[in-house]
Tab-separated table of C-alpha atoms and ligand atoms in Angstrom:
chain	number	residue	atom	x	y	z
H	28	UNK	CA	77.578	-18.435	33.646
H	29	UNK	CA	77.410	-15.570	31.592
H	30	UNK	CA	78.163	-15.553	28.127
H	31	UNK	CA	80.012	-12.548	25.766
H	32	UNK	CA	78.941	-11.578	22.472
H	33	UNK	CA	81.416	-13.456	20.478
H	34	UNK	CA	80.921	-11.133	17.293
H	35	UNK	CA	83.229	-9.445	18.802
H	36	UNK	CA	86.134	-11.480	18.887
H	37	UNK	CA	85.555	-11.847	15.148
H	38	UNK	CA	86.964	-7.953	14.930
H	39	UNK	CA	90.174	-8.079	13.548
H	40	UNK	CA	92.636	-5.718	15.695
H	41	UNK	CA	91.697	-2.566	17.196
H	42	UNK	CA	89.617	0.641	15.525
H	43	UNK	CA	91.281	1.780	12.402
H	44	UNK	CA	91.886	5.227	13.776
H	45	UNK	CA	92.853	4.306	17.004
H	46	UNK	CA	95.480	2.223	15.625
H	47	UNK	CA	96.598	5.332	13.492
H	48	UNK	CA	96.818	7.331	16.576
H	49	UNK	CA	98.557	5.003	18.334
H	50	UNK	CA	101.524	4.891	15.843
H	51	UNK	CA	101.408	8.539	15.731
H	52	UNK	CA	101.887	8.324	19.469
H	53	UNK	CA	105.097	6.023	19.586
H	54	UNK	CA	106.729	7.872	16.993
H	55	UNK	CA	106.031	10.677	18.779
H	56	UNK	CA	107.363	9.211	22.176
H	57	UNK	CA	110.688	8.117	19.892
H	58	UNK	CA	111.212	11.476	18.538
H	59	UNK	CA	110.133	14.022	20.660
H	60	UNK	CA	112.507	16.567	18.390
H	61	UNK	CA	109.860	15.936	15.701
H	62	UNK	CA	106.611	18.603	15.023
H	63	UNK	CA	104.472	15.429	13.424
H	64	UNK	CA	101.436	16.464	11.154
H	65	UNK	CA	98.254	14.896	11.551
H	66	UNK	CA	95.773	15.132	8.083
H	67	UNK	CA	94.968	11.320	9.681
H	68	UNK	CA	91.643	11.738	11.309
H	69	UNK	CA	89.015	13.737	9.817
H	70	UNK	CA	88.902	15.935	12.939
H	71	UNK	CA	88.452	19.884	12.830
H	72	UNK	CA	90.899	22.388	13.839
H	73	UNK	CA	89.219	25.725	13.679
H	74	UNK	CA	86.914	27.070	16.770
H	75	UNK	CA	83.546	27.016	16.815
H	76	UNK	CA	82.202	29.574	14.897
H	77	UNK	CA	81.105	32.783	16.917
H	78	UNK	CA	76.896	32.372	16.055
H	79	UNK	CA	77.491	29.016	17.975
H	80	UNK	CA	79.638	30.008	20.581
H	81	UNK	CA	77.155	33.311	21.252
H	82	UNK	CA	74.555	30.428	21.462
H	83	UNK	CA	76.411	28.505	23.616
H	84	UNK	CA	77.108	31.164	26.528
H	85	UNK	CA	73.734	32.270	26.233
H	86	UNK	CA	72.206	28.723	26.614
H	87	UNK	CA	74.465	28.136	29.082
H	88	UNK	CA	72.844	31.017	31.167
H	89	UNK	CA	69.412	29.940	30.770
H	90	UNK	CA	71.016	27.030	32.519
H	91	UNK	CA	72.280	28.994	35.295
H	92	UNK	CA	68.382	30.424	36.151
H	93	UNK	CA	65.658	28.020	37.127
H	94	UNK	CA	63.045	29.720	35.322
H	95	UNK	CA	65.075	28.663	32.482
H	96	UNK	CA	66.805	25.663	33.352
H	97	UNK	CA	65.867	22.408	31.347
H	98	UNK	CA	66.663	19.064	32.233
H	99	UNK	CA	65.693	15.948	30.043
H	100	UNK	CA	65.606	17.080	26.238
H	101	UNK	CA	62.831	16.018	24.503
H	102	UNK	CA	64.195	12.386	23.326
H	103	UNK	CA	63.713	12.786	19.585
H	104	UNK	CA	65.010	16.483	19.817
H	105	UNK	CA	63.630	19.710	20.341
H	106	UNK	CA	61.372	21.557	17.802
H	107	UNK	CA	63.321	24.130	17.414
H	108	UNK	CA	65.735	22.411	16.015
H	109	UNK	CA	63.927	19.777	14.130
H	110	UNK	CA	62.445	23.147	12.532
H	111	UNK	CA	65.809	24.622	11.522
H	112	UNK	CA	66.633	21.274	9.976
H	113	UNK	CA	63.457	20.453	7.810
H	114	UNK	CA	63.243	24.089	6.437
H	115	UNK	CA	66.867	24.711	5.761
H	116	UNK	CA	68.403	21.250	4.707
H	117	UNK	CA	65.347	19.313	2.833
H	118	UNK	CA	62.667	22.364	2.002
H	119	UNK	CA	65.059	24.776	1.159
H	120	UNK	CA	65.788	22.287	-1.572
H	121	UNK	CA	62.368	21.876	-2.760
H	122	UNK	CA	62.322	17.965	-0.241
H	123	UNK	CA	58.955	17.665	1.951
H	124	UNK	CA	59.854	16.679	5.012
H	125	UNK	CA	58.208	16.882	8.351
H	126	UNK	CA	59.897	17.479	11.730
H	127	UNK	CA	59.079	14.123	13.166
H	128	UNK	CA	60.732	12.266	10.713
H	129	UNK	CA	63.915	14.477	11.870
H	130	UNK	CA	65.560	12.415	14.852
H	131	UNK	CA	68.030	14.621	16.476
H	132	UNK	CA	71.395	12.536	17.837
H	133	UNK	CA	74.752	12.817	19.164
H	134	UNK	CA	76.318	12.595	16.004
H	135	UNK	CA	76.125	10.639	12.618
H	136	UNK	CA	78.920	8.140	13.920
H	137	UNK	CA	76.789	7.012	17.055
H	138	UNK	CA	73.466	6.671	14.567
H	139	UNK	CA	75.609	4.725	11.877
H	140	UNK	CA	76.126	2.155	14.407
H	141	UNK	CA	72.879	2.292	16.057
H	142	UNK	CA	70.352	2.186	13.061
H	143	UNK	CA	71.283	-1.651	12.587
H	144	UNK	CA	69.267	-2.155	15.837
H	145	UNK	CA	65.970	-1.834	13.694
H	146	UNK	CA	67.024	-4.401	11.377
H	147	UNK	CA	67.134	-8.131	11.732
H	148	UNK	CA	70.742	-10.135	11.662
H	149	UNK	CA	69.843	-12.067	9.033
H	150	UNK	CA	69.610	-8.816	6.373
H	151	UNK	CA	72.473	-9.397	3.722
H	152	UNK	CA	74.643	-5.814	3.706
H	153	UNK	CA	76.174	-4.336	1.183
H	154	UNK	CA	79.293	-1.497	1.818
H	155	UNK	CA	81.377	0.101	-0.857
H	156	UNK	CA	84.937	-0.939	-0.698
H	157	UNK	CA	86.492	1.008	0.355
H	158	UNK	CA	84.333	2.484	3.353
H	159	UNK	CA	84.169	4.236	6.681
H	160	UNK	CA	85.142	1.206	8.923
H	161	UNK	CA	81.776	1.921	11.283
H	162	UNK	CA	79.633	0.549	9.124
H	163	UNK	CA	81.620	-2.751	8.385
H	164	UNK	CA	82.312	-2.753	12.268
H	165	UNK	CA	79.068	-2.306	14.141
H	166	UNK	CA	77.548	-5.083	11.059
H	167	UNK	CA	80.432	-7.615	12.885
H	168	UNK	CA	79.976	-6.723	16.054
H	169	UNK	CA	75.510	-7.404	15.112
H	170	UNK	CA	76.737	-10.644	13.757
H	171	UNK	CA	75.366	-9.637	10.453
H	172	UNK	CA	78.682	-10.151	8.688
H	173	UNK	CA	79.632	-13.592	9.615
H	174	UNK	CA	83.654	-14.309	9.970
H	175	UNK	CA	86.931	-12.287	8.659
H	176	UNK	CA	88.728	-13.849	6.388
H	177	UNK	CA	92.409	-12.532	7.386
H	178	UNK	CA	93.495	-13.629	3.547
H	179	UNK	CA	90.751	-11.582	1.691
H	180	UNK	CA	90.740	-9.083	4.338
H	181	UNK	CA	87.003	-9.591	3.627
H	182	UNK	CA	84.102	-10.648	6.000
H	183	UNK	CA	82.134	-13.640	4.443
H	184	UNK	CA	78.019	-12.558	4.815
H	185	UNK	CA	79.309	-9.036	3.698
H	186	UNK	CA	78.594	-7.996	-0.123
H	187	UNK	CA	81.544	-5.736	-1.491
H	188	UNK	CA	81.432	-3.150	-4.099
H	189	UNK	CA	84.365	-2.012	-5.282
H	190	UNK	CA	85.031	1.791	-5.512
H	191	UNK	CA	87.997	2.012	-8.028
H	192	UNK	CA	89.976	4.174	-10.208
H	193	UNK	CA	88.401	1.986	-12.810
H	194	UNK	CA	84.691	3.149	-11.564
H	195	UNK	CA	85.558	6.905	-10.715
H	196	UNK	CA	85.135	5.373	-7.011
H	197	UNK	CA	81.943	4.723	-7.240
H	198	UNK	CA	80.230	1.691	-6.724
H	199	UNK	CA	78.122	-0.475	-8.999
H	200	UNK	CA	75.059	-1.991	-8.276
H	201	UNK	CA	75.965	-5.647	-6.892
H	202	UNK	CA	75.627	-8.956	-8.732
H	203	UNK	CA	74.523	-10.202	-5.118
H	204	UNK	CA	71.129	-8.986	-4.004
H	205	UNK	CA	71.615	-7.167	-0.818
H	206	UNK	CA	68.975	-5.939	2.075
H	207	UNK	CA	70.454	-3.277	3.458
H	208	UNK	CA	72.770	-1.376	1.331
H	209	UNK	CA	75.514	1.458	2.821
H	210	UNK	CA	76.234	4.622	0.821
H	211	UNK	CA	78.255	7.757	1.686
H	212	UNK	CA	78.788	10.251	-0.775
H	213	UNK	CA	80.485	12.637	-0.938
H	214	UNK	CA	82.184	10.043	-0.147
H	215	UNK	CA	84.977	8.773	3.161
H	216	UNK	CA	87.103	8.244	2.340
H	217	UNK	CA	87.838	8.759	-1.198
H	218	UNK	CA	86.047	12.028	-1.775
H	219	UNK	CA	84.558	10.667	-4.502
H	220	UNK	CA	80.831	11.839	-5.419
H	221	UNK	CA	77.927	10.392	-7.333
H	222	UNK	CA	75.073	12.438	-9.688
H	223	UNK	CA	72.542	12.962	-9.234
H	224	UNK	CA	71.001	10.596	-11.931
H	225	UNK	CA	73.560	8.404	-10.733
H	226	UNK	CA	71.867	8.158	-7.264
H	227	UNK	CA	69.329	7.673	-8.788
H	228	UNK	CA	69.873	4.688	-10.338
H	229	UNK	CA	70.554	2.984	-6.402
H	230	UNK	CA	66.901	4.568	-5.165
H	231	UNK	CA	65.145	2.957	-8.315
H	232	UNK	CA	67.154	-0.685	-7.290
H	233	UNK	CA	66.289	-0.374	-4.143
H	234	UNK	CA	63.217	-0.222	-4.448
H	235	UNK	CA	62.968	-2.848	-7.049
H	236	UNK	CA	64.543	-5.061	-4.657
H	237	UNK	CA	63.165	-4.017	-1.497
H	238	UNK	CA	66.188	-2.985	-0.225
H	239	UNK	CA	67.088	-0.071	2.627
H	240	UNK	CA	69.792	2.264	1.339
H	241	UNK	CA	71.736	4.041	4.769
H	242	UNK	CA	72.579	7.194	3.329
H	243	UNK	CA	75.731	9.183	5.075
H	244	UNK	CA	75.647	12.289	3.969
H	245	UNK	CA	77.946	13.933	6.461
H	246	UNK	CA	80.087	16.032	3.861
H	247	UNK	CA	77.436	17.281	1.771
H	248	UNK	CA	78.269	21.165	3.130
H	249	UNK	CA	81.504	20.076	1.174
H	250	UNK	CA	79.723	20.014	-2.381
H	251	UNK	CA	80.880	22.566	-4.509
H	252	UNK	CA	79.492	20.849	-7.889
H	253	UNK	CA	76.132	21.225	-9.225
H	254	UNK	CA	74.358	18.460	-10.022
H	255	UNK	CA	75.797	16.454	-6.532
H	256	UNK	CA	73.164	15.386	-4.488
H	257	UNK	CA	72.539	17.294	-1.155
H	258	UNK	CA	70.481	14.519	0.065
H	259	UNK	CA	69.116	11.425	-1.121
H	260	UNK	CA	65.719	12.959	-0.951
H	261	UNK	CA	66.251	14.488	-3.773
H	262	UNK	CA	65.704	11.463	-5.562
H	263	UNK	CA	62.366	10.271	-6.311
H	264	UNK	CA	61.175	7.841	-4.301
H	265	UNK	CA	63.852	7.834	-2.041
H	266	UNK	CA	61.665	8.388	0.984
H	267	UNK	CA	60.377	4.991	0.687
H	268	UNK	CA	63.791	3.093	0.692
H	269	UNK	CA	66.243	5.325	2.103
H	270	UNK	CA	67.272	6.618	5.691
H	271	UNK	CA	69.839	9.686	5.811
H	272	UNK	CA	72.473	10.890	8.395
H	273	UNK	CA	73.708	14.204	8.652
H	274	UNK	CA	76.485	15.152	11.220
H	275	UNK	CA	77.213	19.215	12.675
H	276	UNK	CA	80.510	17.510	13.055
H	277	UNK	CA	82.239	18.854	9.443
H	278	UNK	CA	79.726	21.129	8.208
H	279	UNK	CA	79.693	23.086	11.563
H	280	UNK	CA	82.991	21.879	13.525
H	281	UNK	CA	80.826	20.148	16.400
H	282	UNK	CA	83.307	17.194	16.334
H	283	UNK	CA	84.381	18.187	20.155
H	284	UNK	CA	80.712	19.201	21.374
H	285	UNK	CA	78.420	16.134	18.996
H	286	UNK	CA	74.884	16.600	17.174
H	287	UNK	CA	73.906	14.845	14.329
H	288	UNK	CA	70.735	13.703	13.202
H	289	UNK	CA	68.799	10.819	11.030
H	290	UNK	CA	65.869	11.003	8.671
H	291	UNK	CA	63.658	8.007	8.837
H	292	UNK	CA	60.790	9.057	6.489
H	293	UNK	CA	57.189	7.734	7.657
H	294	UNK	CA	56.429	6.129	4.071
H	295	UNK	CA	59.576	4.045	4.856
H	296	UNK	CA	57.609	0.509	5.449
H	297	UNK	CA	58.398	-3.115	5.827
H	298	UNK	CA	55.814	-6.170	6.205
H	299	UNK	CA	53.148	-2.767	6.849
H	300	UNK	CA	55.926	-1.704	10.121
H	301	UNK	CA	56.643	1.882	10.063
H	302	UNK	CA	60.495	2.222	10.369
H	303	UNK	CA	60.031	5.549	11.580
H	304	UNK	CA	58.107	4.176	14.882
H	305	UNK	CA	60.758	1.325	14.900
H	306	UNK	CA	63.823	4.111	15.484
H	307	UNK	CA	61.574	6.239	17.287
H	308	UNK	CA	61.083	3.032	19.801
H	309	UNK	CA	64.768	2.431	19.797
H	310	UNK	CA	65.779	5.991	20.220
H	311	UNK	CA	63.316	6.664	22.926
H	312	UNK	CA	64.571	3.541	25.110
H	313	UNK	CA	68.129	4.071	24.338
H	314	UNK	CA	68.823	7.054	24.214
H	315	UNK	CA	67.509	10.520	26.921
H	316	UNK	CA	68.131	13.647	24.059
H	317	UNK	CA	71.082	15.090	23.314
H	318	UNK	CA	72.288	18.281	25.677
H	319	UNK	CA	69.763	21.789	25.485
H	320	UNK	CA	72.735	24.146	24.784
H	321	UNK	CA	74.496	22.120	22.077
H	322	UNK	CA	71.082	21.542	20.389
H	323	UNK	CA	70.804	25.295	20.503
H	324	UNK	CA	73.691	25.889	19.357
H	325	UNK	CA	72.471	23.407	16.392
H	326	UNK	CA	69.833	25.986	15.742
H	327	UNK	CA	72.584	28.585	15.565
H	328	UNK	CA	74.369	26.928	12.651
H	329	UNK	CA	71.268	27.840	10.278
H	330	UNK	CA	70.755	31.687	11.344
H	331	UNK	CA	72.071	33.414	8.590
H	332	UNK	CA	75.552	34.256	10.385
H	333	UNK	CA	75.663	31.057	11.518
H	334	UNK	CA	75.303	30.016	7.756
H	335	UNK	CA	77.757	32.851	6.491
H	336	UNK	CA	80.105	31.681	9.571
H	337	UNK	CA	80.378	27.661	8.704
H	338	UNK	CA	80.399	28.783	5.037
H	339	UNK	CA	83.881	30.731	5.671
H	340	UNK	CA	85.153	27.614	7.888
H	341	UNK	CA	84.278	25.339	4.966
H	342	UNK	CA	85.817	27.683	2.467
H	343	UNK	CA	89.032	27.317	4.670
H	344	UNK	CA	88.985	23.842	4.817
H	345	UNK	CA	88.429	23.312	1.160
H	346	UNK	CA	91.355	25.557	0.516
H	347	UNK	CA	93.782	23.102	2.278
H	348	UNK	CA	92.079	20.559	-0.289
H	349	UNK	CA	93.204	22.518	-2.728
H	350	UNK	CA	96.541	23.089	-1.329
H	351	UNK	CA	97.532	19.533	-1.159
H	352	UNK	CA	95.362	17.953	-4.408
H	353	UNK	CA	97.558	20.569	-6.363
H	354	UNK	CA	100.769	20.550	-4.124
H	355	UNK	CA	100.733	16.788	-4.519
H	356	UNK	CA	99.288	16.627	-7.956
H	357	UNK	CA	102.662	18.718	-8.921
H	358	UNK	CA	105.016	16.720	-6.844
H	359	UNK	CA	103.694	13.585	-8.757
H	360	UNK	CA	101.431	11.975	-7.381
H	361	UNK	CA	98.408	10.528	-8.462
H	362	UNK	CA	95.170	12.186	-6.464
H	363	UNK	CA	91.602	12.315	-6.269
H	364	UNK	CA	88.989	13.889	-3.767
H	365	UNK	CA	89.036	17.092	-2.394
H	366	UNK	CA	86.867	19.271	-4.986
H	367	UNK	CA	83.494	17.959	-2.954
H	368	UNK	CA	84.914	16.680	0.768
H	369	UNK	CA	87.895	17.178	2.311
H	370	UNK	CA	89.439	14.522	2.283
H	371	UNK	CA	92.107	13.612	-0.823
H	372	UNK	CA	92.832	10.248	-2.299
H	373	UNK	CA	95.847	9.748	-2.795
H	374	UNK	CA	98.146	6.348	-4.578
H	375	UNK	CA	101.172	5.160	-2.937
H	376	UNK	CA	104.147	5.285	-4.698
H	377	UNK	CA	106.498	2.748	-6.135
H	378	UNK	CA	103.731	0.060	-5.027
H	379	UNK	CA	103.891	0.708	-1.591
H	380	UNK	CA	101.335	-0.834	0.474
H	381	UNK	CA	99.504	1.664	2.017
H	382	UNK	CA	100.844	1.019	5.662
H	383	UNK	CA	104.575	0.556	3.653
H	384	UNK	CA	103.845	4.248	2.475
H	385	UNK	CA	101.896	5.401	5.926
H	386	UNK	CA	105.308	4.592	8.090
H	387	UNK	CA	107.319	6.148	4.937
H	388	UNK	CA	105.465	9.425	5.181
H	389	UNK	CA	105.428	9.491	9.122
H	390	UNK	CA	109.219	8.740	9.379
H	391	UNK	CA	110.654	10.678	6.608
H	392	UNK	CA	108.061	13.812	6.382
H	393	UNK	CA	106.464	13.286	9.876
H	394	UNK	CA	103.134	13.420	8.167
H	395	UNK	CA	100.374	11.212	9.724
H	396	UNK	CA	97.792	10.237	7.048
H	397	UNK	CA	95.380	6.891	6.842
H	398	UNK	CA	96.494	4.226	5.062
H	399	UNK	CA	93.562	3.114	2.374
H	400	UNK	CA	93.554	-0.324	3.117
H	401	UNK	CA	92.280	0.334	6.481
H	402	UNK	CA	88.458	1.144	4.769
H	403	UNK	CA	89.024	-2.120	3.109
H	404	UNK	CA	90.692	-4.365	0.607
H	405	UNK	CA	90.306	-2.313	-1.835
H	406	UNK	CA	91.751	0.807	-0.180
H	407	UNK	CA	95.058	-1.137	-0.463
H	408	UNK	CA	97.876	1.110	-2.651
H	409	UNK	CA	96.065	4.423	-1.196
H	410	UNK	CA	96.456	6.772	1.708
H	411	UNK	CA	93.597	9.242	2.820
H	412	UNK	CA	94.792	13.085	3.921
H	413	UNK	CA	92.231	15.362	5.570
H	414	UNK	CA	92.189	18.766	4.522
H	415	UNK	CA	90.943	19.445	8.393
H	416	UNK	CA	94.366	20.783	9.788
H	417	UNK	CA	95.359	24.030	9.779
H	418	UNK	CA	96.230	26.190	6.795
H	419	UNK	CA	99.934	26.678	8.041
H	420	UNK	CA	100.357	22.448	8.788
H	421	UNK	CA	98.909	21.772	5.622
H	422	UNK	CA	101.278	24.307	3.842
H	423	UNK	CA	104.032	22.367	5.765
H	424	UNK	CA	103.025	19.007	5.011
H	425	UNK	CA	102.479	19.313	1.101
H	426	UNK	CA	106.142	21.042	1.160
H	427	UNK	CA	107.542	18.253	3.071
H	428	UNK	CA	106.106	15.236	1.168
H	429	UNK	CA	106.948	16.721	-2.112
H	430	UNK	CA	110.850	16.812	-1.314
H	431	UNK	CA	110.483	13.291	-0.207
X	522	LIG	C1	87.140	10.024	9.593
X	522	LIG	O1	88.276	10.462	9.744
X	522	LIG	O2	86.859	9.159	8.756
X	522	LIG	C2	86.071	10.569	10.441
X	522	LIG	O3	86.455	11.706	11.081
X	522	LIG	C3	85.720	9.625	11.478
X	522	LIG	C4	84.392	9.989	12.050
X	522	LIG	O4	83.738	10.917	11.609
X	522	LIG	O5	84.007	9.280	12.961
């Protein structure tokens, strides 16, 4: 008789956003009178830019003509895109990096789930609290985080570092020694960034410890402060601990059409075991190359209209994080984010929970955000907003919450 993997039954409820979307749903359903809002997800709303659509339609005919016509992708990615990666995003910032350490993907969420195939399940993790439920998730569902606990709200092999008010939402390096630690910055979902000395500080302990840091550095196109890392490789020594994910999903809008990619440096080492052969292993057995035209249209992102393009989208975006830090700054409220990533921090009112203050917000200014305590326990008392909608909904939204 076969048996399940009972990790999974360890997951308490469903997805954190596809509970959120659900809600939005039946309220929806309930009162279909009602324009709702959504700043819940962090998914875009402006087209692809036209450098990636021109490199779409003209992939797409090369598609069309057998002389041109490719099947299988190459499974770590194609060259020309591994290119476009290692000379815009690491040398263009003085980082060496070589195109085969550049694994191209279907998009940072898929690889932040994945990379824990590489690693053993008895690896103590570390996450920030709170944190982008993935990581958390796919650690359960590895049986690397042993059982909830539905009082903490806390998962009992898992090591927890706070990201508070207190802190400036960033962690601090745990009293527990971990094996695999979990960063993100700029940070989901508190927008929250580190220094660069700051980062810094996490290389130099990991490799005291011998620790693996998973960078996600999905926002960085949202940095708009010097001294903010781009990439962990900017740190020294970082290429011997550390393994980065980058994502065309914000910095591009590929949310609807998926690329990402991972560094796994080849001085990354364990017990003399390249890591970079390990995930090169796992992604050629699991995984056949993401599609020809999208990863084309990858290569698009870094021509220079591409760059000017996604550059103008971001600008957008980071005006709606303007728009409602400010608009709910003045109503209020106490908020944080939104001057790195686009996504703002925000603390309930009246000591709300932050589902209390989620259904509050949907049913009195039809405004879908994420309640905080979703990432984690200490997420509790805060709601996430995405500055990803449109410039008009955003408008509408910051109005409508601030007559609350
Ligand atoms: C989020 O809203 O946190 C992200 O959009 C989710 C994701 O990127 O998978």
């Amino acid at each position: 008789m076969f048996k399940i993997n009972e990790e999974y039954l360890k997951l308490p409820g469903s997805y954190l956003f596809s509970t959120v979307a659900r809600k939005q749903r039946e309220f929806e359903a309930a009162h279909p009178d009602k324009k709702v809002i959504r700043l819940s997800i962090g998914d875009v709303t402006q087209p692809l830019v036209p450098a990636v659509i021109d490199a779409l339609k003209k992939a797409t005919e090369e598609m069309a003509h057998k002389e041109t016509f490719r099947g299988y992708a190459p499974d770590l990615g194609y060259d020309f895109l591994r290119e476009a990666i290692c000379k815009n995003d690491f040398h263009a910032r003085g980082v060496q990096m070589d195109t085969d350490e550049i694994f191209v993907s279907d998009g940072a969420k898929s690889d932040c789930g994945n990379i824990g195939d590489i690693f053993s399940v008895d690896n103590r993790v570390a996450v920030c609290d709170p944190v982008y439920p993935v990581y958390v998730d796919t650690n359960a569902m590895a049986g690397r985080a042993g059982n909830y606990d539905a009082f903490t709200e806390k998962w009992t092999n898992l090591i927890y570092m706070p990201c508070m008010q207190e802190n400036g939402f960033a962690p601090e390096l745990p009293k527990e020694e971990p094996d695999i630690i979990y960063l993100c910055f700029p940070n989901n979902p508190t927008g929250a960034t580190v220094t660069k000395a700051q980062l810094q500080t996490w290389v130099d302990y990991a490799l005291r410890i011998g620790a693996v840091i998973i960078y996600d550095a999905a926002y960085e196109a949202y940095i708009s402060e010097d001294d903010v890392p781009h990439s962990i490789y900017e740190c020294d020594g970082a290429k011997a601990c550390a393994i980065e994910m980058r994502s065309f999903s914000k910095c591009a809008g590929f949310t609807g059409v998926r690329l990402g990619y991972t560094v796994v440096p080849k001085e990354l080492m364990q017990d003399g075991v390249s890591l970079n052969a390990l995930w090169a292993r796992r992604h050629g057995t699991k995984f056949n190359g993401a599609p020809y035209i999208i990863q084309r249209a990858g290569e698009a992102v870094y021509t220079p209209e591409g760059k000017r393009q996604t550059r103008e989208q971001i600008a957008y975006y980071m005006n709606n994080a303007r728009i409602i830090r400010e608009g709910l700054a003045k109503a209020g409220y106490s908020v944080s984010g939104g001057i790195n990533a686009p996504y703002i921090w925000m603390k309930t009112p009246d000591g709300l929970t932050s589902w209390e203050f989620f259904d509050r917000l949907l049913e009195e200014a039809n405004v879908v955000g994420t309640p905080g305590s979703g990432f984690g326990p200490s997420g509790e008392g805060y709601l996430r907003l995405t500055a990803f909608g449109t410039l008009e909904n955003t408008l509408e939204a910051i109005e409508r919450i601030s007559k609350m």
